[in-house]
PDB file of C-alpha atoms (C1' of nucleotides) in Angstrom:
ATOM      1  CA  MET A   1       4.437   4.881 -18.260  1.00  0.00           C
ATOM      2  CA  ASP A   2       3.611   3.865 -14.740  1.00  0.00           C
ATOM      3  CA  LEU A   3       7.935   3.094 -13.826  1.00  0.00           C
ATOM      4  CA  LYS A   4       8.032   4.932 -10.603  1.00  0.00           C
ATOM      5  CA  ARG A   5       5.024   5.487  -8.626  1.00  0.00           C
ATOM      6  CA  SER A   6       6.064   7.818  -6.297  1.00  0.00           C
ATOM      7  CA  ASP A   7       9.168  10.206  -5.274  1.00  0.00           C
ATOM      8  CA  LEU A   8       8.502  10.100  -2.136  1.00  0.00           C
ATOM      9  CA  LEU A   9       8.432   7.536   0.891  1.00  0.00           C
ATOM     10  CA  GLN A  10       4.736   8.070   1.941  1.00  0.00           C
ATOM     11  CA  GLY A  11       4.774   9.494   5.216  1.00  0.00           C
ATOM     12  CA  THR A  12       8.436  10.914   5.423  1.00  0.00           C
ATOM     13  CA  LEU A  13       7.280  14.485   3.766  1.00  0.00           C
ATOM     14  CA  ASP A  14       6.770  16.265   7.023  1.00  0.00           C
ATOM     15  CA  LEU A  15       9.750  14.658   8.773  1.00  0.00           C
ATOM     16  CA  LEU A  16      11.672  15.898   5.872  1.00  0.00           C
ATOM     17  CA  ILE A  17      10.083  19.336   6.112  1.00  0.00           C
ATOM     18  CA  LEU A  18      10.539  19.779   9.460  1.00  0.00           C
ATOM     19  CA  LYS A  19      14.349  18.853   9.320  1.00  0.00           C
ATOM     20  CA  THR A  20      15.371  20.998   6.813  1.00  0.00           C
ATOM     21  CA  ILE A  21      14.034  24.158   8.651  1.00  0.00           C
ATOM     22  CA  GLU A  22      15.519  22.802  12.057  1.00  0.00           C
ATOM     23  CA  HIS A  23      18.152  24.889  11.929  1.00  0.00           C
ATOM     24  CA  ARG A  24      16.675  28.382  10.126  1.00  0.00           C
ATOM     25  CA  PRO A  25      13.447  29.501   8.502  1.00  0.00           C
ATOM     26  CA  LEU A  26      12.911  28.879   4.993  1.00  0.00           C
ATOM     27  CA  HIS A  27       9.763  29.231   2.379  1.00  0.00           C
ATOM     28  CA  GLY A  28       8.497  26.538   0.811  1.00  0.00           C
ATOM     29  CA  TYR A  29      10.062  26.433  -2.457  1.00  0.00           C
ATOM     30  CA  ALA A  30      13.319  26.536  -1.135  1.00  0.00           C
ATOM     31  CA  MET A  31      12.894  23.698   1.479  1.00  0.00           C
ATOM     32  CA  ALA A  32      12.046  21.494  -1.792  1.00  0.00           C
ATOM     33  CA  GLN A  33      14.824  22.961  -3.893  1.00  0.00           C
ATOM     34  CA  ARG A  34      17.067  22.319  -0.069  1.00  0.00           C
ATOM     35  CA  ILE A  35      15.712  18.741  -0.192  1.00  0.00           C
ATOM     36  CA  LEU A  36      16.286  17.979  -3.386  1.00  0.00           C
ATOM     37  CA  GLU A  37      19.844  18.780  -3.019  1.00  0.00           C
ATOM     38  CA  THR A  38      20.823  17.260   0.267  1.00  0.00           C
ATOM     39  CA  SER A  39      19.344  14.126  -1.059  1.00  0.00           C
ATOM     40  CA  ARG A  40      21.483  14.193  -4.024  1.00  0.00           C
ATOM     41  CA  GLU A  41      18.801  14.575  -6.387  1.00  0.00           C
ATOM     42  CA  VAL A  42      16.526  11.806  -5.245  1.00  0.00           C
ATOM     43  CA  LEU A  43      13.564  13.545  -3.555  1.00  0.00           C
ATOM     44  CA  ALA A  44      11.749  15.464  -5.341  1.00  0.00           C
ATOM     45  CA  VAL A  45       9.163  17.159  -3.232  1.00  0.00           C
ATOM     46  CA  GLN A  46       6.189  18.124  -6.105  1.00  0.00           C
ATOM     47  CA  GLN A  47       4.595  21.884  -5.201  1.00  0.00           C
ATOM     48  CA  GLY A  48       0.952  19.548  -4.776  1.00  0.00           C
ATOM     49  CA  SER A  49       2.304  17.839  -2.116  1.00  0.00           C
ATOM     50  CA  LEU A  50       4.487  20.496  -0.565  1.00  0.00           C
ATOM     51  CA  TYR A  51       1.935  23.179  -0.023  1.00  0.00           C
ATOM     52  CA  PRO A  52      -0.851  21.263   1.484  1.00  0.00           C
ATOM     53  CA  ALA A  53       1.981  19.680   3.793  1.00  0.00           C
ATOM     54  CA  LEU A  54       2.795  22.865   4.921  1.00  0.00           C
ATOM     55  CA  HIS A  55      -0.768  24.214   5.515  1.00  0.00           C
ATOM     56  CA  ARG A  56      -1.544  20.804   7.520  1.00  0.00           C
ATOM     57  CA  LEU A  57       1.816  21.555   9.929  1.00  0.00           C
ATOM     58  CA  GLU A  58       0.809  24.947  10.237  1.00  0.00           C
ATOM     59  CA  ARG A  59      -2.988  23.956  11.235  1.00  0.00           C
ATOM     60  CA  LYS A  60      -1.390  21.284  14.020  1.00  0.00           C
ATOM     61  CA  GLY A  61       0.891  24.118  15.149  1.00  0.00           C
ATOM     62  CA  LEU A  62       4.492  22.646  14.194  1.00  0.00           C
ATOM     63  CA  ILE A  63       5.601  25.177  12.665  1.00  0.00           C
ATOM     64  CA  ALA A  64       4.221  29.274  11.927  1.00  0.00           C
ATOM     65  CA  ALA A  65       4.517  31.399   8.801  1.00  0.00           C
ATOM     66  CA  GLU A  66       5.407  34.849   8.431  1.00  0.00           C
ATOM     67  CA  TRP A  67       5.856  36.584   5.442  1.00  0.00           C
ATOM     68  CA  ARG A  68       9.337  37.982   4.567  1.00  0.00           C
ATOM     69  CA  GLU A  69      10.952  39.568   1.829  1.00  0.00           C
ATOM     70  CA  ALA A  70      13.271  36.154  -0.242  1.00  0.00           C
ATOM     71  CA  GLU A  71      16.919  36.814  -1.436  1.00  0.00           C
ATOM     72  CA  SER A  72      14.732  37.277  -4.716  1.00  0.00           C
ATOM     73  CA  LYS A  73      13.532  40.520  -3.180  1.00  0.00           C
ATOM     74  CA  ARG A  74      10.275  38.948  -3.746  1.00  0.00           C
ATOM     75  CA  MET A  75       7.900  38.538  -0.793  1.00  0.00           C
ATOM     76  CA  ALA A  76       7.604  34.255   0.022  1.00  0.00           C
ATOM     77  CA  LYS A  77       6.322  32.955   3.634  1.00  0.00           C
ATOM     78  CA  PHE A  78       8.475  31.758   5.836  1.00  0.00           C
ATOM     79  CA  TYR A  79       8.572  28.992   8.054  1.00  0.00           C
ATOM     80  CA  SER A  80      10.248  28.084  11.398  1.00  0.00           C
ATOM     81  CA  LEU A  81       9.711  25.442  13.426  1.00  0.00           C
ATOM     82  CA  THR A  82       7.714  26.258  16.468  1.00  0.00           C
ATOM     83  CA  PRO A  83       8.698  24.273  20.136  1.00  0.00           C
ATOM     84  CA  SER A  84       6.247  21.451  19.344  1.00  0.00           C
ATOM     85  CA  GLY A  85       7.245  21.204  15.592  1.00  0.00           C
ATOM     86  CA  ARG A  86      10.466  20.624  17.321  1.00  0.00           C
ATOM     87  CA  THR A  87       9.833  17.926  19.853  1.00  0.00           C
ATOM     88  CA  GLN A  88       7.499  16.451  16.694  1.00  0.00           C
ATOM     89  CA  LEU A  89      10.606  16.547  14.765  1.00  0.00           C
ATOM     90  CA  ALA A  90      12.892  14.403  16.811  1.00  0.00           C
ATOM     91  CA  GLU A  91       9.865  11.653  17.345  1.00  0.00           C
ATOM     92  CA  GLU A  92       9.722  11.068  14.051  1.00  0.00           C
ATOM     93  CA  MET A  93      13.635  10.678  13.457  1.00  0.00           C
ATOM     94  CA  ASP A  94      13.262   8.189  15.867  1.00  0.00           C
ATOM     95  CA  GLN A  95      10.263   6.341  13.928  1.00  0.00           C
ATOM     96  CA  TRP A  96      12.212   6.867  10.929  1.00  0.00           C
ATOM     97  CA  GLN A  97      15.324   5.422  12.491  1.00  0.00           C
ATOM     98  CA  ARG A  98      13.333   2.400  13.865  1.00  0.00           C
ATOM     99  CA  TYR A  99      11.221   1.602  10.870  1.00  0.00           C
ATOM    100  CA  ALA A 100      14.568   1.740   8.302  1.00  0.00           C
ATOM    101  CA  ARG A 101      16.409  -0.873  11.009  1.00  0.00           C
ATOM    102  CA  ALA A 102      13.407  -2.583  10.914  1.00  0.00           C
ATOM    103  CA  ILE A 103      13.000  -3.492   6.928  1.00  0.00           C
ATOM    104  CA  GLN A 104      16.922  -3.597   7.297  1.00  0.00           C
ATOM    105  CA  TRP A 105      16.644  -6.458   9.366  1.00  0.00           C
ATOM    106  CA  VAL A 106      13.536  -7.949   7.447  1.00  0.00           C
ATOM    107  CA  LEU A 107      15.974  -7.696   3.927  1.00  0.00           C
ATOM    108  CA  GLN A 108      18.954  -9.330   5.325  1.00  0.00           C
ATOM    109  CA  ALA A 109      17.252 -12.020   7.363  1.00  0.00           C
ATOM    110  CA  GLU A 110      18.267 -15.239   6.128  1.00  0.00           C
ATOM    111  CA  GLY A 111      16.105 -17.658   3.968  1.00  0.00           C
ATOM    112  CA  ALA A 112      16.135 -19.447   7.358  1.00  0.00           C
ATOM    113  CA  ALA A 113      14.858 -23.120   8.209  1.00  0.00           C
ATOM    114  CA  SER A 114      13.120 -25.301   5.472  1.00  0.00           C
TER     115      SER A 114
ATOM    116  CA  MET B   1      -5.232   8.145  20.968  1.00  0.00           C
ATOM    117  CA  ASP B   2      -3.439   9.142  17.349  1.00  0.00           C
ATOM    118  CA  LEU B   3      -0.059   8.886  18.366  1.00  0.00           C
ATOM    119  CA  LYS B   4       0.881   6.413  15.371  1.00  0.00           C
ATOM    120  CA  ARG B   5      -1.294   6.428  12.438  1.00  0.00           C
ATOM    121  CA  SER B   6       0.424   3.194  10.714  1.00  0.00           C
ATOM    122  CA  ASP B   7       2.183   0.271  12.061  1.00  0.00           C
ATOM    123  CA  LEU B   8       3.936   0.432   8.352  1.00  0.00           C
ATOM    124  CA  LEU B   9       5.844   2.819   6.166  1.00  0.00           C
ATOM    125  CA  GLN B  10       3.577   2.908   3.282  1.00  0.00           C
ATOM    126  CA  GLY B  11       4.669   1.422   0.051  1.00  0.00           C
ATOM    127  CA  THR B  12       7.026  -0.997   1.677  1.00  0.00           C
ATOM    128  CA  LEU B  13       4.495  -3.400   2.560  1.00  0.00           C
ATOM    129  CA  ASP B  14       5.282  -5.412  -1.362  1.00  0.00           C
ATOM    130  CA  LEU B  15       8.842  -5.215  -0.531  1.00  0.00           C
ATOM    131  CA  LEU B  16       8.001  -7.036   2.709  1.00  0.00           C
ATOM    132  CA  ILE B  17       6.112  -9.501   1.112  1.00  0.00           C
ATOM    133  CA  LEU B  18       8.224 -10.466  -1.572  1.00  0.00           C
ATOM    134  CA  LYS B  19      11.208 -10.560   0.329  1.00  0.00           C
ATOM    135  CA  THR B  20       9.795 -12.779   3.124  1.00  0.00           C
ATOM    136  CA  ILE B  21       8.897 -15.740  -0.124  1.00  0.00           C
ATOM    137  CA  GLU B  22      11.915 -15.130  -1.558  1.00  0.00           C
ATOM    138  CA  HIS B  23      13.203 -18.548  -0.815  1.00  0.00           C
ATOM    139  CA  ARG B  24      10.509 -20.584   0.223  1.00  0.00           C
ATOM    140  CA  PRO B  25       6.372 -19.987  -0.594  1.00  0.00           C
ATOM    141  CA  LEU B  26       4.417 -19.157   2.948  1.00  0.00           C
ATOM    142  CA  HIS B  27       1.104 -18.738   3.677  1.00  0.00           C
ATOM    143  CA  GLY B  28       0.046 -14.833   4.712  1.00  0.00           C
ATOM    144  CA  TYR B  29      -1.015 -15.675   8.315  1.00  0.00           C
ATOM    145  CA  ALA B  30       2.870 -17.087   8.484  1.00  0.00           C
ATOM    146  CA  MET B  31       4.294 -14.178   6.229  1.00  0.00           C
ATOM    147  CA  ALA B  32       3.310 -11.915   8.835  1.00  0.00           C
ATOM    148  CA  GLN B  33       4.404 -13.904  11.925  1.00  0.00           C
ATOM    149  CA  ARG B  34       7.872 -14.122  10.194  1.00  0.00           C
ATOM    150  CA  ILE B  35       8.064 -10.298   9.431  1.00  0.00           C
ATOM    151  CA  LEU B  36       7.033  -9.652  13.098  1.00  0.00           C
ATOM    152  CA  GLU B  37      10.170 -12.038  14.159  1.00  0.00           C
ATOM    153  CA  THR B  38      12.443 -11.123  11.609  1.00  0.00           C
ATOM    154  CA  SER B  39      11.828  -7.173  12.303  1.00  0.00           C
ATOM    155  CA  ARG B  40      12.505  -7.813  15.530  1.00  0.00           C
ATOM    156  CA  GLU B  41       8.497  -6.898  16.931  1.00  0.00           C
ATOM    157  CA  VAL B  42       8.437  -3.370  15.058  1.00  0.00           C
ATOM    158  CA  LEU B  43       6.722  -4.560  11.414  1.00  0.00           C
ATOM    159  CA  ALA B  44       3.081  -5.617  12.543  1.00  0.00           C
ATOM    160  CA  VAL B  45       1.276  -6.186   8.999  1.00  0.00           C
ATOM    161  CA  GLN B  46      -2.592  -6.305   9.682  1.00  0.00           C
ATOM    162  CA  GLN B  47      -4.665  -8.919   8.010  1.00  0.00           C
ATOM    163  CA  GLY B  48      -7.112  -5.973   6.297  1.00  0.00           C
ATOM    164  CA  SER B  49      -3.297  -4.922   4.880  1.00  0.00           C
ATOM    165  CA  LEU B  50      -2.055  -8.170   3.680  1.00  0.00           C
ATOM    166  CA  TYR B  51      -4.527 -10.205   2.440  1.00  0.00           C
ATOM    167  CA  PRO B  52      -5.611  -7.238  -0.405  1.00  0.00           C
ATOM    168  CA  ALA B  53      -2.120  -7.104  -0.786  1.00  0.00           C
ATOM    169  CA  LEU B  54      -1.799 -10.934  -1.575  1.00  0.00           C
ATOM    170  CA  HIS B  55      -4.463 -10.356  -4.204  1.00  0.00           C
ATOM    171  CA  ARG B  56      -3.120  -7.336  -5.714  1.00  0.00           C
ATOM    172  CA  LEU B  57       0.472  -8.670  -6.143  1.00  0.00           C
ATOM    173  CA  GLU B  58      -1.175 -12.061  -7.641  1.00  0.00           C
ATOM    174  CA  ARG B  59      -3.158  -9.926  -9.997  1.00  0.00           C
ATOM    175  CA  LYS B  60       0.297  -8.444 -11.015  1.00  0.00           C
ATOM    176  CA  GLY B  61       1.445 -11.763 -11.530  1.00  0.00           C
ATOM    177  CA  LEU B  62       4.396 -11.404  -9.130  1.00  0.00           C
ATOM    178  CA  ILE B  63       3.237 -14.267  -6.788  1.00  0.00           C
ATOM    179  CA  ALA B  64       1.720 -17.068  -7.455  1.00  0.00           C
ATOM    180  CA  ALA B  65      -1.150 -19.350  -4.642  1.00  0.00           C
ATOM    181  CA  GLU B  66      -1.565 -22.802  -4.372  1.00  0.00           C
ATOM    182  CA  TRP B  67      -3.832 -24.348  -1.338  1.00  0.00           C
ATOM    183  CA  ARG B  68      -1.760 -26.644   0.227  1.00  0.00           C
ATOM    184  CA  GLU B  69      -1.639 -28.273   4.111  1.00  0.00           C
ATOM    185  CA  ALA B  70      -0.052 -26.048   6.065  1.00  0.00           C
ATOM    186  CA  GLU B  71       2.212 -27.936   9.504  1.00  0.00           C
ATOM    187  CA  SER B  72      -0.691 -27.200  11.530  1.00  0.00           C
ATOM    188  CA  LYS B  73      -3.017 -29.493   9.271  1.00  0.00           C
ATOM    189  CA  ARG B  74      -5.112 -27.152   8.089  1.00  0.00           C
ATOM    190  CA  MET B  75      -5.821 -25.875   4.192  1.00  0.00           C
ATOM    191  CA  ALA B  76      -3.607 -22.636   3.745  1.00  0.00           C
ATOM    192  CA  LYS B  77      -2.702 -20.603   0.561  1.00  0.00           C
ATOM    193  CA  PHE B  78       0.765 -20.891  -0.174  1.00  0.00           C
ATOM    194  CA  TYR B  79       2.476 -18.347  -2.249  1.00  0.00           C
ATOM    195  CA  SER B  80       5.621 -18.251  -3.854  1.00  0.00           C
ATOM    196  CA  LEU B  81       7.400 -15.890  -6.245  1.00  0.00           C
ATOM    197  CA  THR B  82       7.192 -15.903  -9.985  1.00  0.00           C
ATOM    198  CA  PRO B  83      10.481 -15.114 -11.938  1.00  0.00           C
ATOM    199  CA  SER B  84       8.538 -11.206 -12.452  1.00  0.00           C
ATOM    200  CA  GLY B  85       8.045 -11.451  -8.721  1.00  0.00           C
ATOM    201  CA  ARG B  86      12.194 -11.955  -8.482  1.00  0.00           C
ATOM    202  CA  THR B  87      12.451  -9.450 -10.669  1.00  0.00           C
ATOM    203  CA  GLN B  88      10.025  -7.082  -9.016  1.00  0.00           C
ATOM    204  CA  LEU B  89      11.818  -7.781  -5.523  1.00  0.00           C
ATOM    205  CA  ALA B  90      15.542  -7.084  -7.209  1.00  0.00           C
ATOM    206  CA  GLU B  91      13.603  -3.890  -7.711  1.00  0.00           C
ATOM    207  CA  GLU B  92      12.792  -2.398  -4.941  1.00  0.00           C
ATOM    208  CA  MET B  93      15.424  -3.525  -2.775  1.00  0.00           C
ATOM    209  CA  ASP B  94      17.244  -1.208  -4.941  1.00  0.00           C
ATOM    210  CA  GLN B  95      14.483   1.317  -4.769  1.00  0.00           C
ATOM    211  CA  TRP B  96      14.934   1.065  -0.836  1.00  0.00           C
ATOM    212  CA  GLN B  97      17.881   1.033  -0.571  1.00  0.00           C
ATOM    213  CA  ARG B  98      18.082   4.506  -3.001  1.00  0.00           C
ATOM    214  CA  TYR B  99      15.374   6.276  -0.663  1.00  0.00           C
ATOM    215  CA  ALA B 100      16.767   5.445   2.928  1.00  0.00           C
ATOM    216  CA  ARG B 101      20.048   6.964   1.993  1.00  0.00           C
ATOM    217  CA  ALA B 102      18.448   9.760   0.533  1.00  0.00           C
ATOM    218  CA  ILE B 103      16.686  10.545   3.496  1.00  0.00           C
ATOM    219  CA  GLN B 104      19.673  10.052   5.811  1.00  0.00           C
ATOM    220  CA  TRP B 105      21.553  12.750   3.573  1.00  0.00           C
ATOM    221  CA  VAL B 106      18.913  14.797   4.608  1.00  0.00           C
ATOM    222  CA  LEU B 107      19.103  14.185   8.079  1.00  0.00           C
ATOM    223  CA  GLN B 108      22.695  14.318   8.433  1.00  0.00           C
ATOM    224  CA  ALA B 109      22.600  17.455   6.582  1.00  0.00           C
ATOM    225  CA  GLU B 110      24.844  20.223   8.254  1.00  0.00           C
ATOM    226  CA  GLY B 111      22.138  23.262   9.359  1.00  0.00           C
ATOM    227  CA  ALA B 112      24.256  25.297   6.889  1.00  0.00           C
ATOM    228  CA  ALA B 113      25.004  28.590   5.152  1.00  0.00           C
ATOM    229  CA  SER B 114      23.037  31.131   6.958  1.00  0.00           C
TER     230      SER B 114
ATOM    231  C1'  DG C   1       7.487  42.974 -24.612  1.00  0.00           C
ATOM    232  C1'  DT C   2       8.417  38.208 -23.463  1.00  0.00           C
ATOM    233  C1'  DC C   3      10.355  34.902 -21.672  1.00  0.00           C
ATOM    234  C1'  DC C   4      12.073  32.229 -17.665  1.00  0.00           C
ATOM    235  C1'  DA C   5      12.304  31.516 -12.611  1.00  0.00           C
ATOM    236  C1'  DT C   6      10.706  32.131  -8.714  1.00  0.00           C
ATOM    237  C1'  DA C   7       7.018  31.460  -5.500  1.00  0.00           C
ATOM    238  C1'  DC C   8       2.316  30.626  -4.140  1.00  0.00           C
ATOM    239  C1'  DC C   9      -1.847  27.277  -4.275  1.00  0.00           C
ATOM    240  C1'  DT C  10      -6.309  24.522  -5.014  1.00  0.00           C
ATOM    241  C1'  DT C  11      -9.204  20.462  -7.220  1.00  0.00           C
ATOM    242  C1'  DG C  12      -9.402  15.946  -8.434  1.00  0.00           C
ATOM    243  C1'  DT C  13      -7.647  11.288  -8.757  1.00  0.00           C
ATOM    244  C1'  DG C  14      -5.581   7.435  -7.263  1.00  0.00           C
ATOM    245  C1'  DT C  15      -3.244   4.151  -3.913  1.00  0.00           C
ATOM    246  C1'  DG C  16      -2.695   1.826   0.058  1.00  0.00           C
ATOM    247  C1'  DT C  17      -2.814   0.702   5.372  1.00  0.00           C
ATOM    248  C1'  DC C  18      -6.321   0.813   8.630  1.00  0.00           C
ATOM    249  C1'  DT C  19     -10.444  -0.473  12.027  1.00  0.00           C
ATOM    250  C1'  DA C  20     -13.468  -3.550  12.183  1.00  0.00           C
ATOM    251  C1'  DC C  21     -16.088  -7.017  10.879  1.00  0.00           C
ATOM    252  C1'  DA C  22     -17.543 -12.036   9.341  1.00  0.00           C
ATOM    253  C1'  DT C  23     -16.072 -17.352   8.523  1.00  0.00           C
ATOM    254  C1'  DA C  24     -14.129 -21.503   9.529  1.00  0.00           C
ATOM    255  C1'  DT C  25     -11.311 -25.116  11.263  1.00  0.00           C
ATOM    256  C1'  DC C  26      -8.404 -27.369  14.705  1.00  0.00           C
ATOM    257  C1'  DA C  27      -6.570 -28.687  19.468  1.00  0.00           C
ATOM    258  C1'  DG C  28      -7.191 -28.199  24.432  1.00  0.00           C
ATOM    259  C1'  DT C  29      -9.704 -27.964  27.758  1.00  0.00           C
ATOM    260  C1'  DA C  30     -13.618 -27.417  31.657  1.00  0.00           C
TER     261       DA C  30
ATOM    262  C1'  DT D   1     -20.219 -31.329  25.139  1.00  0.00           C
ATOM    263  C1'  DA D   2     -19.006 -26.714  24.657  1.00  0.00           C
ATOM    264  C1'  DC D   3     -16.227 -23.243  24.984  1.00  0.00           C
ATOM    265  C1'  DT D   4     -11.799 -20.781  23.804  1.00  0.00           C
ATOM    266  C1'  DG D   5      -7.647 -19.432  22.077  1.00  0.00           C
ATOM    267  C1'  DA D   6      -4.849 -20.082  18.041  1.00  0.00           C
ATOM    268  C1'  DT D   7      -4.630 -20.816  13.127  1.00  0.00           C
ATOM    269  C1'  DA D   8      -6.137 -18.903   8.545  1.00  0.00           C
ATOM    270  C1'  DT D   9      -8.478 -16.433   4.768  1.00  0.00           C
ATOM    271  C1'  DG D  10     -11.386 -12.518   3.711  1.00  0.00           C
ATOM    272  C1'  DT D  11     -14.376  -8.192   2.621  1.00  0.00           C
ATOM    273  C1'  DA D  12     -16.246  -2.992   3.290  1.00  0.00           C
ATOM    274  C1'  DG D  13     -15.831   1.642   4.619  1.00  0.00           C
ATOM    275  C1'  DA D  14     -13.017   5.046   5.750  1.00  0.00           C
ATOM    276  C1'  DC D  15      -9.600   8.308   5.649  1.00  0.00           C
ATOM    277  C1'  DA D  16      -4.335  10.051   5.035  1.00  0.00           C
ATOM    278  C1'  DC D  17      -1.344  11.009   1.439  1.00  0.00           C
ATOM    279  C1'  DA D  18       0.757  12.314  -2.621  1.00  0.00           C
ATOM    280  C1'  DC D  19       0.519  13.240  -7.178  1.00  0.00           C
ATOM    281  C1'  DA D  20      -1.140  15.188 -11.982  1.00  0.00           C
ATOM    282  C1'  DA D  21      -2.736  19.305 -13.782  1.00  0.00           C
ATOM    283  C1'  DG D  22      -3.891  23.523 -13.139  1.00  0.00           C
ATOM    284  C1'  DG D  23      -4.146  28.519 -11.694  1.00  0.00           C
ATOM    285  C1'  DT D  24      -1.939  33.233 -10.266  1.00  0.00           C
ATOM    286  C1'  DA D  25       1.358  36.584 -10.081  1.00  0.00           C
ATOM    287  C1'  DT D  26       5.952  39.120  -9.688  1.00  0.00           C
ATOM    288  C1'  DG D  27      10.639  40.314 -10.908  1.00  0.00           C
ATOM    289  C1'  DG D  28      15.086  40.238 -13.621  1.00  0.00           C
ATOM    290  C1'  DA D  29      16.756  39.364 -18.271  1.00  0.00           C
ATOM    291  C1'  DC D  30      16.760  40.109 -23.150  1.00  0.00           C
TER     292       DC D  30
END
DNA sequence: GTCCATACCTTGTGTGTCTACATATCAGTA
DNA sequence: TACTGATATGTAGACACACAAGGTATGGAC
């Protein structure tokens, strides 16, 4: 069964993560849930995609981690945006709009001149 | 300088190609030009991405090739959509709309409950 | 005492795009 | 005549990213 090869559009995960913690820190598990909710069940972030992405973003200094107690009373690693993460988020949102608009233009282009 | 790592959103090239030959056959070089035009100079398909993609799509039976004389008077390989390519195009357009909408929802989501 | 949801993580694999390179033809021009 | 630039196709190698599948551990419910 290879009907769908991907749950995500490759290259958009960083954007989704950064956006999801824009206003408050969250731990990884909660981010995935939040993305699933806000995308109305369309974007299912797998754990094997999520955690490597978080480590990547942390290495780049775009997010910062802190161990705190979650609502569940268990320890979890909360990530928040750093200043440069905030800049990056703005850039990636621009990029996304730019690409999405461009693709829309191609999809709407007239069959055109024979 | 690694500001942008990609000229394309990964996973969208097949869609762009299929769409571009929806109404008439085109050769590879012309497809890249056409995509660049219709995307208003945003989507620059590299040759090292284009030709492998065309061979991939041909292997999958979504497009079919034929050598013909181009406007330039030179021989070029014209690709046209097969029936299953047409089906695939419809599916990929749906998928794209679905993902693009979902991402938009995430980007517009309220910062939400503290 | 067992199960499930929560929460973190890693390894290996595959796919797709990129850079860089190689080749050839044709038109215009120096 | 030779050069140059646009047209046209292709390959090889590197790399990034998401995925599947596996693992560990804790707390609450039953």
